[in-house]
Coordinates of C-alpha atoms in Angstrom, one line a residue:
X18 CA 32.1 175.6 -95.2
X19 CA 32.5 172.0 -93.1
X20 CA 35.2 169.6 -94.6
X21 CA 33.7 166.9 -96.9
X22 CA 34.1 163.0 -96.1
X23 CA 33.7 161.0 -99.1
X24 CA 35.3 157.7 -100.6
X25 CA 36.5 157.7 -104.1
X26 CA 37.8 154.3 -105.4
X27 CA 38.0 152.7 -101.9
X28 CA 40.0 155.5 -100.2
X29 CA 38.8 158.0 -98.1
X30 CA 39.0 161.9 -98.3
X31 CA 38.4 164.5 -95.9
X32 CA 39.2 167.8 -97.7
X33 CA 37.9 171.4 -98.1
X34 CA 36.8 172.7 -101.8
X35 CA 39.2 174.2 -104.2
X36 CA 36.1 175.8 -106.5
X37 CA 32.8 176.8 -104.3
X38 CA 29.7 178.4 -106.3
X39 CA 27.7 179.9 -104.2
X40 CA 24.2 181.6 -104.3
X41 CA 24.9 182.5 -108.2
X42 CA 22.5 184.7 -110.2
X43 CA 23.3 185.4 -114.2
X44 CA 21.2 187.3 -116.3
X45 CA 21.6 188.0 -120.4
X46 CA 20.2 190.6 -122.4
X47 CA 17.9 190.1 -124.6
X48 CA 15.4 192.5 -126.4
X49 CA 17.0 195.4 -124.4
X50 CA 16.1 193.8 -121.6
X51 CA 17.4 191.7 -118.6
X52 CA 16.2 188.0 -118.1
X53 CA 18.0 185.9 -115.2
X54 CA 18.8 182.1 -116.8
X55 CA 20.8 181.2 -113.3
X56 CA 19.0 181.3 -110.6
X57 CA 21.4 181.4 -107.2
X58 CA 23.1 177.8 -107.7
X59 CA 25.2 176.3 -105.2
X60 CA 27.8 173.5 -105.6
X61 CA 31.0 172.6 -104.7
X62 CA 34.3 171.2 -106.1
X63 CA 36.9 169.1 -104.2
X64 CA 40.2 168.0 -105.1
X65 CA 40.8 164.8 -106.9
X66 CA 37.0 164.8 -107.8
X67 CA 35.4 164.4 -110.9
X68 CA 32.0 166.2 -110.1
X69 CA 28.9 165.5 -113.2
X70 CA 25.9 168.3 -114.3
X71 CA 23.5 166.9 -116.1
X72 CA 20.5 168.3 -117.8
X73 CA 19.0 169.4 -121.1
X74 CA 20.4 172.1 -123.1
X75 CA 19.0 175.7 -121.8
X76 CA 19.1 174.3 -118.0
X77 CA 22.6 176.8 -117.3
X78 CA 25.2 173.7 -117.9
X79 CA 27.5 175.7 -120.4
X80 CA 26.9 179.1 -118.9
X81 CA 27.9 178.3 -115.3
X82 CA 31.0 176.5 -116.4
X83 CA 31.5 179.7 -118.6
X84 CA 30.6 182.1 -115.5
X85 CA 34.2 179.8 -113.6
X86 CA 36.2 180.0 -116.7
X87 CA 35.4 184.0 -116.5
X88 CA 34.2 183.7 -120.3
X89 CA 30.6 184.8 -120.0
X90 CA 30.2 187.5 -122.8
X91 CA 30.9 191.2 -121.9
X92 CA 27.7 193.5 -121.6
X93 CA 25.7 191.1 -122.5
X94 CA 25.8 189.2 -119.3
X95 CA 26.4 190.0 -115.5
X96 CA 26.2 188.0 -112.6
X97 CA 23.4 189.4 -110.4
X98 CA 24.9 187.6 -106.7
X99 CA 27.0 185.6 -105.4
X100 CA 30.1 184.3 -105.9
X101 CA 32.5 181.7 -107.0
X102 CA 35.8 180.9 -105.2
X103 CA 39.0 179.0 -106.1
X104 CA 41.6 178.7 -104.0
X105 CA 39.7 181.0 -100.9
X106 CA 40.0 183.3 -104.0
X107 CA 36.3 185.4 -105.1
X108 CA 37.3 184.9 -109.2
X109 CA 34.3 186.6 -110.2
X110 CA 36.0 189.7 -109.3
X111 CA 39.1 189.8 -111.5
X112 CA 40.3 192.1 -114.2
X113 CA 40.6 190.2 -117.6
X114 CA 44.1 190.5 -117.1
X115 CA 44.5 188.6 -113.9
X116 CA 42.0 186.2 -115.4
X117 CA 44.6 185.5 -117.8
X118 CA 47.2 184.4 -115.7
X119 CA 44.9 181.6 -114.2
X120 CA 42.8 180.5 -117.5
X121 CA 44.6 177.9 -119.5
X122 CA 46.9 177.9 -116.2
X123 CA 45.2 176.5 -113.6
X124 CA 41.8 176.7 -114.8
X125 CA 41.2 175.2 -118.0
X126 CA 38.4 173.4 -120.4
X127 CA 37.7 171.4 -123.3
X128 CA 34.8 172.7 -125.3
X129 CA 31.7 170.6 -127.1
X130 CA 33.4 171.0 -130.8
X131 CA 37.1 170.6 -131.4
X132 CA 36.9 171.7 -135.0
X133 CA 35.3 175.0 -133.8
X134 CA 37.6 175.4 -131.3
X135 CA 40.5 174.5 -133.1
X136 CA 42.4 177.3 -135.9
X137 CA 41.8 175.8 -138.8
X138 CA 44.4 177.8 -140.5
X139 CA 47.2 176.8 -137.4
X140 CA 48.8 173.0 -137.2
X141 CA 47.7 170.7 -134.1
X142 CA 51.1 171.2 -132.3
X143 CA 52.0 174.7 -133.0
X144 CA 48.3 175.7 -130.9
X145 CA 49.1 173.3 -128.4
X146 CA 52.7 175.2 -128.3
X147 CA 51.6 177.8 -128.0
X148 CA 49.4 177.4 -124.2
X149 CA 53.0 176.4 -123.4
X150 CA 54.5 179.8 -124.7
X151 CA 52.1 181.9 -122.7
X152 CA 52.3 179.9 -119.5
X153 CA 56.0 179.1 -118.8
X154 CA 59.1 179.7 -119.4
X155 CA 59.9 177.2 -121.9
X156 CA 62.6 177.2 -124.6
X157 CA 60.9 176.4 -128.0
X158 CA 62.5 173.4 -128.2
X159 CA 61.2 172.2 -124.8
X160 CA 57.6 173.6 -125.6
X161 CA 58.0 171.1 -128.7
X162 CA 58.8 168.0 -126.2
X163 CA 56.2 168.6 -124.3
X164 CA 54.1 169.2 -126.9
X165 CA 55.1 165.6 -128.3
X166 CA 54.8 164.0 -124.7
X167 CA 51.1 165.3 -124.5
X168 CA 50.2 163.9 -127.7
X169 CA 51.7 160.6 -126.4
X170 CA 50.1 161.0 -123.1
X171 CA 46.4 161.7 -124.7
X172 CA 47.4 158.8 -126.7
X173 CA 47.9 160.1 -129.9
X174 CA 49.5 157.8 -132.7
X175 CA 52.5 159.3 -134.0
X176 CA 53.0 162.4 -132.5
X177 CA 56.0 164.1 -134.5
X178 CA 53.7 163.8 -137.4
X179 CA 50.0 164.8 -136.1
X180 CA 52.7 167.7 -134.4
X181 CA 52.6 168.7 -138.1
X182 CA 48.8 167.7 -139.4
X183 CA 46.1 170.3 -139.4
X184 CA 42.8 170.1 -138.3
X185 CA 41.1 168.7 -141.1
X186 CA 43.2 165.9 -141.6
X187 CA 42.9 164.4 -138.4
X188 CA 39.2 162.1 -137.3
X189 CA 37.0 163.8 -135.0
X190 CA 38.8 161.3 -131.9
X191 CA 41.9 162.7 -132.7
X192 CA 41.1 166.7 -132.6
X193 CA 39.0 165.9 -129.0
X194 CA 42.7 164.3 -128.1
X195 CA 44.2 167.4 -129.5
X196 CA 42.0 169.4 -127.3
X197 CA 42.7 167.5 -124.2
X198 CA 46.4 168.0 -124.5
X199 CA 45.8 171.8 -125.0
X200 CA 43.7 171.6 -121.9
X201 CA 46.4 169.6 -119.8
X202 CA 49.1 171.0 -121.0
X203 CA 49.8 173.5 -118.3
X204 CA 48.6 170.9 -115.7
X205 CA 46.2 172.3 -114.5
X206 CA 43.9 171.7 -110.8
X207 CA 40.3 172.4 -112.3
X208 CA 39.8 171.1 -116.2
X209 CA 35.8 171.7 -117.6
X210 CA 35.0 169.3 -119.7
X211 CA 32.0 170.3 -121.8
X212 CA 30.2 167.9 -123.8
X213 CA 33.5 166.1 -125.1
X214 CA 31.9 163.5 -126.4
X215 CA 28.9 164.5 -127.9
X216 CA 28.5 162.7 -131.5
X217 CA 31.5 160.9 -131.5
X218 CA 31.5 157.2 -132.2
X219 CA 30.7 155.0 -129.0
X220 CA 34.4 153.5 -129.0
X221 CA 35.9 156.7 -129.6
X222 CA 33.6 157.9 -126.3
X223 CA 34.8 154.9 -124.1
X224 CA 38.4 156.0 -125.4
X225 CA 38.1 159.3 -124.2
X226 CA 36.2 158.6 -121.8
X227 CA 38.6 155.9 -120.1
X228 CA 41.6 158.4 -120.8
X229 CA 40.1 161.5 -119.4
X230 CA 40.2 158.8 -116.2
X231 CA 43.5 158.2 -116.1
X232 CA 44.6 161.7 -116.6
X233 CA 42.8 162.8 -113.7
X234 CA 44.1 159.8 -111.5
X235 CA 47.8 160.7 -112.9
X236 CA 47.5 164.5 -112.1
X237 CA 44.9 164.6 -109.3
X238 CA 43.0 167.5 -111.0
X239 CA 39.6 167.9 -110.2
X240 CA 37.1 167.4 -113.0
X241 CA 33.8 169.4 -114.0
X242 CA 32.2 166.8 -116.3
X243 CA 29.3 167.9 -118.7
X244 CA 26.8 166.4 -120.2
X245 CA 23.2 165.3 -121.0
X246 CA 24.5 161.3 -121.1
X247 CA 23.1 160.0 -118.0
X248 CA 25.2 157.1 -118.5
X249 CA 28.1 158.2 -119.4
X250 CA 27.9 160.6 -116.2
X251 CA 27.1 157.9 -114.2
X252 CA 30.0 155.9 -115.4
X253 CA 32.7 158.4 -114.7
X254 CA 32.0 160.8 -111.8
X255 CA 31.7 160.7 -108.6
X256 CA 29.2 163.1 -107.6
X257 CA 26.5 164.4 -109.5
X258 CA 24.4 168.0 -109.8
X259 CA 21.0 167.7 -112.0
X260 CA 20.0 171.2 -113.8
X261 CA 16.8 172.0 -114.6
X262 CA 15.8 175.9 -115.9
X263 CA 19.0 177.2 -114.6
X264 CA 18.2 175.5 -110.9
X265 CA 19.8 172.4 -109.6
X266 CA 17.4 170.3 -108.7
X267 CA 19.4 167.5 -107.3
X268 CA 22.8 166.8 -105.8
X269 CA 24.1 163.8 -104.3
X270 CA 26.7 160.7 -105.0
X271 CA 26.0 159.3 -108.7
X272 CA 25.1 155.8 -106.6
X273 CA 22.2 158.1 -105.0
X274 CA 21.4 160.0 -107.8
X275 CA 21.2 157.3 -110.9
X276 CA 19.4 154.6 -108.5
X277 CA 17.4 156.6 -105.8
X278 CA 16.5 159.9 -108.0
X279 CA 14.5 161.9 -106.1
X280 CA 13.4 164.7 -108.1
X281 CA 10.9 164.1 -110.8
X282 CA 13.5 165.9 -113.7
X283 CA 16.0 163.5 -112.7
X284 CA 13.5 160.2 -112.8
X285 CA 12.4 161.7 -116.0
X286 CA 16.1 161.9 -117.9
X287 CA 16.8 158.6 -117.0
X288 CA 13.3 157.2 -118.0
X289 CA 13.6 158.7 -121.4
X290 CA 16.8 157.2 -123.1
X291 CA 16.2 154.2 -124.9
X292 CA 16.5 150.5 -123.8
X293 CA 18.4 147.7 -124.9
X294 CA 17.1 145.5 -122.8
X295 CA 13.0 145.8 -123.5
X296 CA 11.1 147.2 -126.3
X297 CA 8.6 149.7 -125.4
X298 CA 5.9 151.2 -127.9
X299 CA 6.5 154.7 -127.8
X300 CA 9.6 156.6 -125.8
X301 CA 8.5 158.2 -122.7
X302 CA 9.5 162.3 -122.6
X303 CA 10.7 164.6 -119.7
X304 CA 6.8 166.6 -120.3
X305 CA 5.0 162.9 -120.0
X306 CA 7.1 162.6 -115.8
X307 CA 6.0 166.1 -115.4
X308 CA 2.3 165.1 -115.8
X309 CA 2.7 162.0 -114.8
X310 CA 1.4 160.0 -117.8
X311 CA 1.0 156.7 -117.5
X312 CA 4.5 154.8 -119.2
X313 CA 4.0 153.1 -122.9
X314 CA 3.8 149.7 -123.2
X315 CA 5.8 147.2 -124.2
X316 CA 6.0 145.6 -127.3
X317 CA 5.0 141.4 -126.8
X318 CA 7.8 139.0 -128.0
X319 CA 4.1 137.4 -130.3
X320 CA 2.9 141.1 -131.6
X321 CA 6.9 141.5 -132.7
X322 CA 6.6 138.6 -134.6
X323 CA 3.8 139.2 -136.3
X324 CA 4.6 142.6 -137.5
X325 CA 7.9 141.3 -139.2
X326 CA 6.1 138.6 -141.0
X327 CA 3.6 141.4 -142.3
X328 CA 6.6 143.6 -143.4
X329 CA 8.8 140.8 -144.9
X330 CA 5.7 139.4 -147.0
X331 CA 6.2 142.2 -149.1
X332 CA 8.5 142.8 -152.1
X333 CA 11.8 145.2 -151.5
X334 CA 11.2 148.7 -152.0
X335 CA 15.2 148.9 -152.5
X336 CA 17.6 146.6 -153.3
X337 CA 21.5 147.4 -152.9
X338 CA 23.4 145.2 -155.0
X339 CA 27.5 144.2 -155.2
X340 CA 28.0 148.2 -154.7
X341 CA 31.4 149.7 -154.2
X342 CA 32.3 153.5 -153.8
X343 CA 36.2 153.9 -154.3
X344 CA 37.9 157.3 -154.1
X345 CA 41.2 158.2 -156.0
X346 CA 43.9 158.9 -153.3
X347 CA 47.0 159.6 -155.1
X348 CA 48.1 160.3 -158.5
X349 CA 51.8 159.3 -160.1
X350 CA 52.8 159.7 -163.2
X351 CA 54.9 156.8 -162.9
X352 CA 53.3 154.1 -160.8
X353 CA 49.6 152.9 -160.0
X354 CA 47.1 155.3 -158.9
X355 CA 46.5 154.7 -155.7
X356 CA 42.6 154.5 -154.4
X357 CA 40.3 154.1 -151.1
X358 CA 37.4 151.5 -151.0
X359 CA 35.2 153.3 -148.6
X360 CA 32.0 151.1 -149.6
X361 CA 33.2 147.3 -150.7
X362 CA 31.0 145.0 -152.4
X363 CA 28.0 145.6 -149.8
X364 CA 24.1 143.9 -151.1
X365 CA 21.2 144.4 -148.7
X366 CA 17.3 144.9 -149.5
X367 CA 14.9 147.6 -147.7
X368 CA 11.7 146.7 -147.6
X369 CA 8.3 149.0 -147.8
X370 CA 7.7 150.4 -144.2
X371 CA 10.4 149.0 -142.9
X372 CA 13.5 150.7 -140.6
X373 CA 16.9 149.3 -141.4
X374 CA 19.3 150.2 -139.0
X375 CA 22.5 150.7 -140.3
X376 CA 25.7 151.3 -137.6
X377 CA 29.4 151.5 -137.3
X378 CA 32.4 153.7 -136.5
X379 CA 33.1 157.1 -138.4
X380 CA 34.8 156.0 -141.8
X381 CA 33.1 152.6 -141.7
X382 CA 31.0 153.9 -145.5
X383 CA 27.6 154.4 -143.4
X384 CA 27.0 157.5 -145.2
X385 CA 28.6 156.8 -148.0
X386 CA 26.8 153.9 -149.0
X387 CA 23.7 156.3 -147.7
X388 CA 24.8 159.3 -150.3
X389 CA 25.3 156.4 -153.3
X390 CA 21.7 155.5 -152.8
X391 CA 20.7 159.3 -153.0
X392 CA 22.2 159.7 -156.2
X393 CA 24.5 162.1 -154.5
X394 CA 27.8 161.0 -154.9
X395 CA 26.9 157.7 -157.2
X396 CA 28.6 154.2 -156.7
X397 CA 32.0 153.2 -159.0
X398 CA 30.5 149.7 -159.3
X399 CA 27.3 148.0 -158.7
X400 CA 23.6 148.5 -159.0
X401 CA 21.0 150.1 -156.9
X402 CA 17.2 149.3 -157.6
X403 CA 14.1 151.5 -156.3
X404 CA 10.6 150.1 -157.5
X405 CA 12.9 147.7 -159.6
X406 CA 14.6 150.2 -161.8
X407 CA 18.0 150.4 -161.5
X408 CA 18.4 154.2 -160.5
X409 CA 22.3 154.5 -161.4
X410 CA 21.3 154.4 -165.1
X411 CA 19.3 157.3 -164.7
X412 CA 19.0 160.1 -167.1
X413 CA 19.1 164.1 -165.5
X414 CA 15.3 164.4 -165.7
X415 CA 14.5 160.8 -164.0
X416 CA 17.1 161.7 -161.8
X417 CA 15.0 164.6 -160.4
X418 CA 11.9 163.1 -160.2
X419 CA 13.5 160.7 -158.2
X420 CA 14.8 163.4 -155.5
X421 CA 10.7 163.3 -154.6
X422 CA 10.7 159.5 -154.0
X423 CA 14.3 159.5 -151.9
X424 CA 14.6 162.4 -149.0
X425 CA 17.4 163.2 -146.4
X426 CA 17.1 164.1 -143.1
X427 CA 20.5 165.5 -142.2
X428 CA 22.3 165.1 -138.6
X429 CA 22.6 169.0 -138.3
X430 CA 19.4 170.7 -139.8
X431 CA 20.9 174.5 -138.9
X432 CA 23.1 173.8 -141.6
X433 CA 20.9 172.6 -143.7
X434 CA 18.1 175.8 -143.9
X435 CA 18.8 178.7 -145.1
X436 CA 19.9 181.6 -142.9
X437 CA 18.4 183.9 -145.1
X438 CA 14.9 183.1 -145.5
X439 CA 12.1 182.2 -143.0
X440 CA 11.5 178.2 -142.2
X441 CA 8.4 178.5 -143.9
X442 CA 9.9 179.1 -146.9
X443 CA 12.1 176.2 -146.8
X444 CA 9.6 174.0 -146.2
X445 CA 7.7 175.4 -149.5
X446 CA 10.6 175.6 -152.1
X447 CA 10.6 171.9 -152.2
X448 CA 6.8 172.1 -153.2
X449 CA 7.5 174.6 -156.0
X450 CA 10.3 173.1 -157.5
X451 CA 8.6 169.9 -157.9
X452 CA 5.3 171.6 -159.1
X453 CA 3.1 169.8 -156.3
X454 CA -0.4 171.6 -156.0
X455 CA -1.8 174.7 -157.8
X456 CA -0.5 177.7 -156.3
X457 CA 1.2 179.0 -153.4
X458 CA -1.2 179.6 -151.2
X459 CA -2.4 176.1 -151.5
X460 CA 1.4 174.9 -151.0
X461 CA 0.9 177.8 -147.5
X462 CA -1.4 175.7 -146.3
X463 CA 0.5 172.3 -146.7
X464 CA 3.2 173.9 -145.3
X465 CA 1.1 175.1 -142.1
X466 CA -0.6 171.5 -142.1
X467 CA 2.9 170.1 -141.7
X468 CA 4.0 172.7 -139.4
X469 CA 1.0 171.4 -137.2
X470 CA 2.1 167.2 -137.8
X471 CA 5.4 167.7 -136.5
X472 CA 4.4 169.7 -133.8
X473 CA 5.4 173.3 -134.6
X474 CA 2.7 176.6 -134.5
X475 CA 1.7 178.5 -136.9
X476 CA 3.0 181.0 -136.4
X477 CA 6.7 179.6 -136.7
X478 CA 5.8 180.2 -140.3
X479 CA 7.6 183.5 -140.5
X480 CA 10.6 182.9 -138.3
X481 CA 14.2 182.3 -139.3
X482 CA 16.2 179.2 -138.1
X483 CA 18.2 181.3 -135.6
X484 CA 15.1 181.4 -133.7
X485 CA 14.6 178.0 -132.5
X486 CA 15.8 175.7 -130.7
X487 CA 18.0 172.5 -131.8
X488 CA 15.2 169.8 -131.4
X489 CA 12.7 172.4 -132.9
X490 CA 14.8 172.4 -135.9
X491 CA 15.3 169.5 -136.8
X492 CA 11.4 168.8 -136.4
X493 CA 11.6 171.8 -139.1
X494 CA 14.2 169.6 -140.8
X495 CA 11.4 166.3 -140.8
X496 CA 8.7 168.9 -142.0
X497 CA 11.1 169.8 -145.5
X498 CA 11.8 166.6 -145.8
X499 CA 8.6 165.1 -146.2
X500 CA 6.9 168.2 -147.5
X501 CA 7.1 165.9 -151.2
X502 CA 5.5 162.9 -150.0
X503 CA 8.3 161.1 -150.6
X504 CA 8.8 157.1 -149.5
X505 CA 12.1 156.6 -148.5
X506 CA 14.1 158.5 -146.4
X507 CA 17.5 157.9 -144.7
X508 CA 17.9 159.9 -141.6
X509 CA 21.5 160.6 -141.0
X510 CA 23.0 160.5 -137.8
X511 CA 19.3 162.7 -137.1
X512 CA 19.4 162.6 -133.4
X513 CA 22.3 162.1 -132.4
X514 CA 23.6 165.4 -131.3
X515 CA 19.9 166.1 -129.5
X516 CA 19.3 165.9 -125.7
X517 CA 17.6 162.9 -123.9
X518 CA 14.3 164.5 -124.2
X519 CA 14.3 166.0 -127.6
X520 CA 15.7 162.8 -129.5
X521 CA 12.8 160.8 -127.4
X522 CA 9.9 163.8 -128.8
X523 CA 12.0 163.2 -132.6
X524 CA 11.7 159.4 -132.6
X525 CA 8.5 159.0 -131.5
X526 CA 7.5 161.8 -134.3
X527 CA 9.2 159.4 -136.9
X528 CA 7.7 156.5 -135.6
X529 CA 4.1 158.2 -135.8
X530 CA 4.8 159.9 -139.5
X531 CA 5.7 156.0 -140.5
X532 CA 2.7 154.6 -139.3
X533 CA 0.2 157.5 -140.7
X534 CA 2.4 158.3 -144.1
X535 CA 3.7 154.7 -145.0
X536 CA 7.6 155.7 -145.0
X537 CA 10.2 153.9 -145.3
X538 CA 13.7 154.3 -143.1
X539 CA 16.6 153.8 -143.6
X540 CA 18.2 155.1 -140.1
X541 CA 22.2 155.9 -140.0
X542 CA 23.2 156.7 -136.3
X543 CA 26.1 154.8 -134.3
X544 CA 23.9 154.7 -131.2
X545 CA 23.1 151.3 -130.9
X546 CA 20.5 152.0 -128.1
X547 CA 18.4 154.4 -130.5
X548 CA 19.2 152.4 -133.7
X549 CA 17.9 149.0 -131.4
X550 CA 14.6 151.0 -130.7
X551 CA 13.5 152.6 -133.7
X552 CA 14.7 149.7 -136.6
X553 CA 12.9 146.4 -137.5
X554 CA 16.7 145.3 -138.8
X555 CA 20.1 146.1 -138.0
X556 CA 23.0 146.0 -140.8
X557 CA 26.6 146.4 -139.2
X558 CA 29.3 148.3 -141.2
X559 CA 32.8 147.5 -140.6
X560 CA 35.7 149.2 -142.9
X561 CA 33.0 149.6 -145.9
X562 CA 31.8 145.7 -145.7
X563 CA 28.6 144.3 -144.1
X564 CA 30.1 142.9 -141.0
X565 CA 27.1 141.3 -139.5
X566 CA 23.1 142.2 -140.2
X567 CA 20.0 140.7 -138.5
X568 CA 16.7 141.3 -136.9
X569 CA 17.2 144.5 -134.3
X570 CA 16.6 142.8 -130.6
X571 CA 18.5 139.9 -132.1
X572 CA 21.2 141.2 -133.1
X573 CA 21.7 143.0 -129.5
X574 CA 20.9 140.1 -127.3
X575 CA 23.3 137.9 -129.4
X576 CA 25.7 139.0 -131.5
X577 CA 27.5 136.6 -133.7
X578 CA 31.0 139.2 -134.8
X579 CA 33.3 140.3 -132.1
X580 CA 33.1 143.7 -133.8
X581 CA 29.3 144.0 -133.3
X582 CA 29.8 143.0 -130.0
X583 CA 32.7 145.5 -129.2
X584 CA 30.3 148.3 -130.5
X585 CA 27.5 146.9 -127.9
X586 CA 29.7 146.9 -125.1
X587 CA 31.1 150.3 -125.6
X588 CA 27.9 151.8 -124.5
X589 CA 27.7 153.1 -121.5
X590 CA 25.7 150.7 -119.0
X591 CA 26.4 153.0 -115.6
X592 CA 22.8 153.1 -115.0

């Protein structure tokens, strides 16, 4: 292997790789047959480098990183060929005990979902302390001081207090920082960050990215950064690998990959992203690029203005008037009770056929307002009028009837589907509850029609949720939502965790269903690019109040409030 010469931030480097993956193939045991999922991939990671790996779910990004960490599941996975050489040692030949000496110490990893990776029954500080106790000779006092130093280094507020908090007591961004502290505790030479910012607010995401960049520069460690967000990868990485169906289809320096992509798949990944600059009638998908279809037409200003004129000439379907939602924080016999106001005097209107985008950081009150409209968590004060009827005053029987009219698409369809019943039964169930159609035979015919409308097949009726991909499960969730013919649908972060191409497919589907059935959407998200694409109007929330609202294109192009500008500035724009 010849030494590599490259430039990082104006400095020349000539060096040998710290990690070298050569001709690596990996198979998994599925239904008593071995199936190869990684096909002869080769790449290098150099000292003091951030290497990006991009691709959709199932492309092989995470499986490759688990192989580097020696974390492939036993008995059901096998490295067919190739080697992973770390500091001139083939680590695929290490025993479990030998790997434990370097894992967490020299090779470390930040996982995608910190809540799943942190132990909910152990305090945050103790979880980081455990790593130091395993790999160092420090005393208990020295370990605690080092954990507090790490917490300060990853910019966690009040490290002493946070040391004694459990994971459920801190925010998503703070949990991710605890995971980063744990990963860098032993000053690793290689850090793998697997989707470390997925589903985080854009502002928190920006903070985490800046933190990782600063830590990398301070410590000189090498980083493998895995993501399906190309704009994010382009901002943080020096070189990039693009993976597709278990193969590396393109690799090179970040500028070359993103400004002059050679492979059609890389071009498709870049082209499938919603744009802040132009409004397309339809988002192109990966398949559109692979099939060489013509790109969708741009919506002109005149067409947009006519659409909005017709839309807002109607009566509002929903009116939210001075709504507040308070939660009891503390009760004290000798002092007044303390309350937290999650939604504070919010008023807005939603018109029939409109898509209203609702954006803001976690904790701003978006989902709380959505739950109040759904009457899942009723408002403390104010009125909510649906078709001119105050739904905050409905009886239980009337509320049940309202459930048919106002529905929700959840962020995590897998969590909202019963794993013990088939998806066909799950979609049929709400029809039965609301006594739609004459019998189960008619309902099944309707379910099959719905599966077709959301891009699924008749044979999917008898399959279970675990047998589907994330994008397919989201389609099932949409089919279940529209099964009762609602008028108003609240989409709560319903595309935030999806791959770029799957996200494009789902957004196109939502728009098609809106055109065909006359749905009205409240689209809740922290992703401003997605919200701009799908929305007619955007409402920005901050600390329980409406900060700003305007027509979607106008709000992104000319924000009036500093908070809105802050959200826009936090969007990765590296491409």
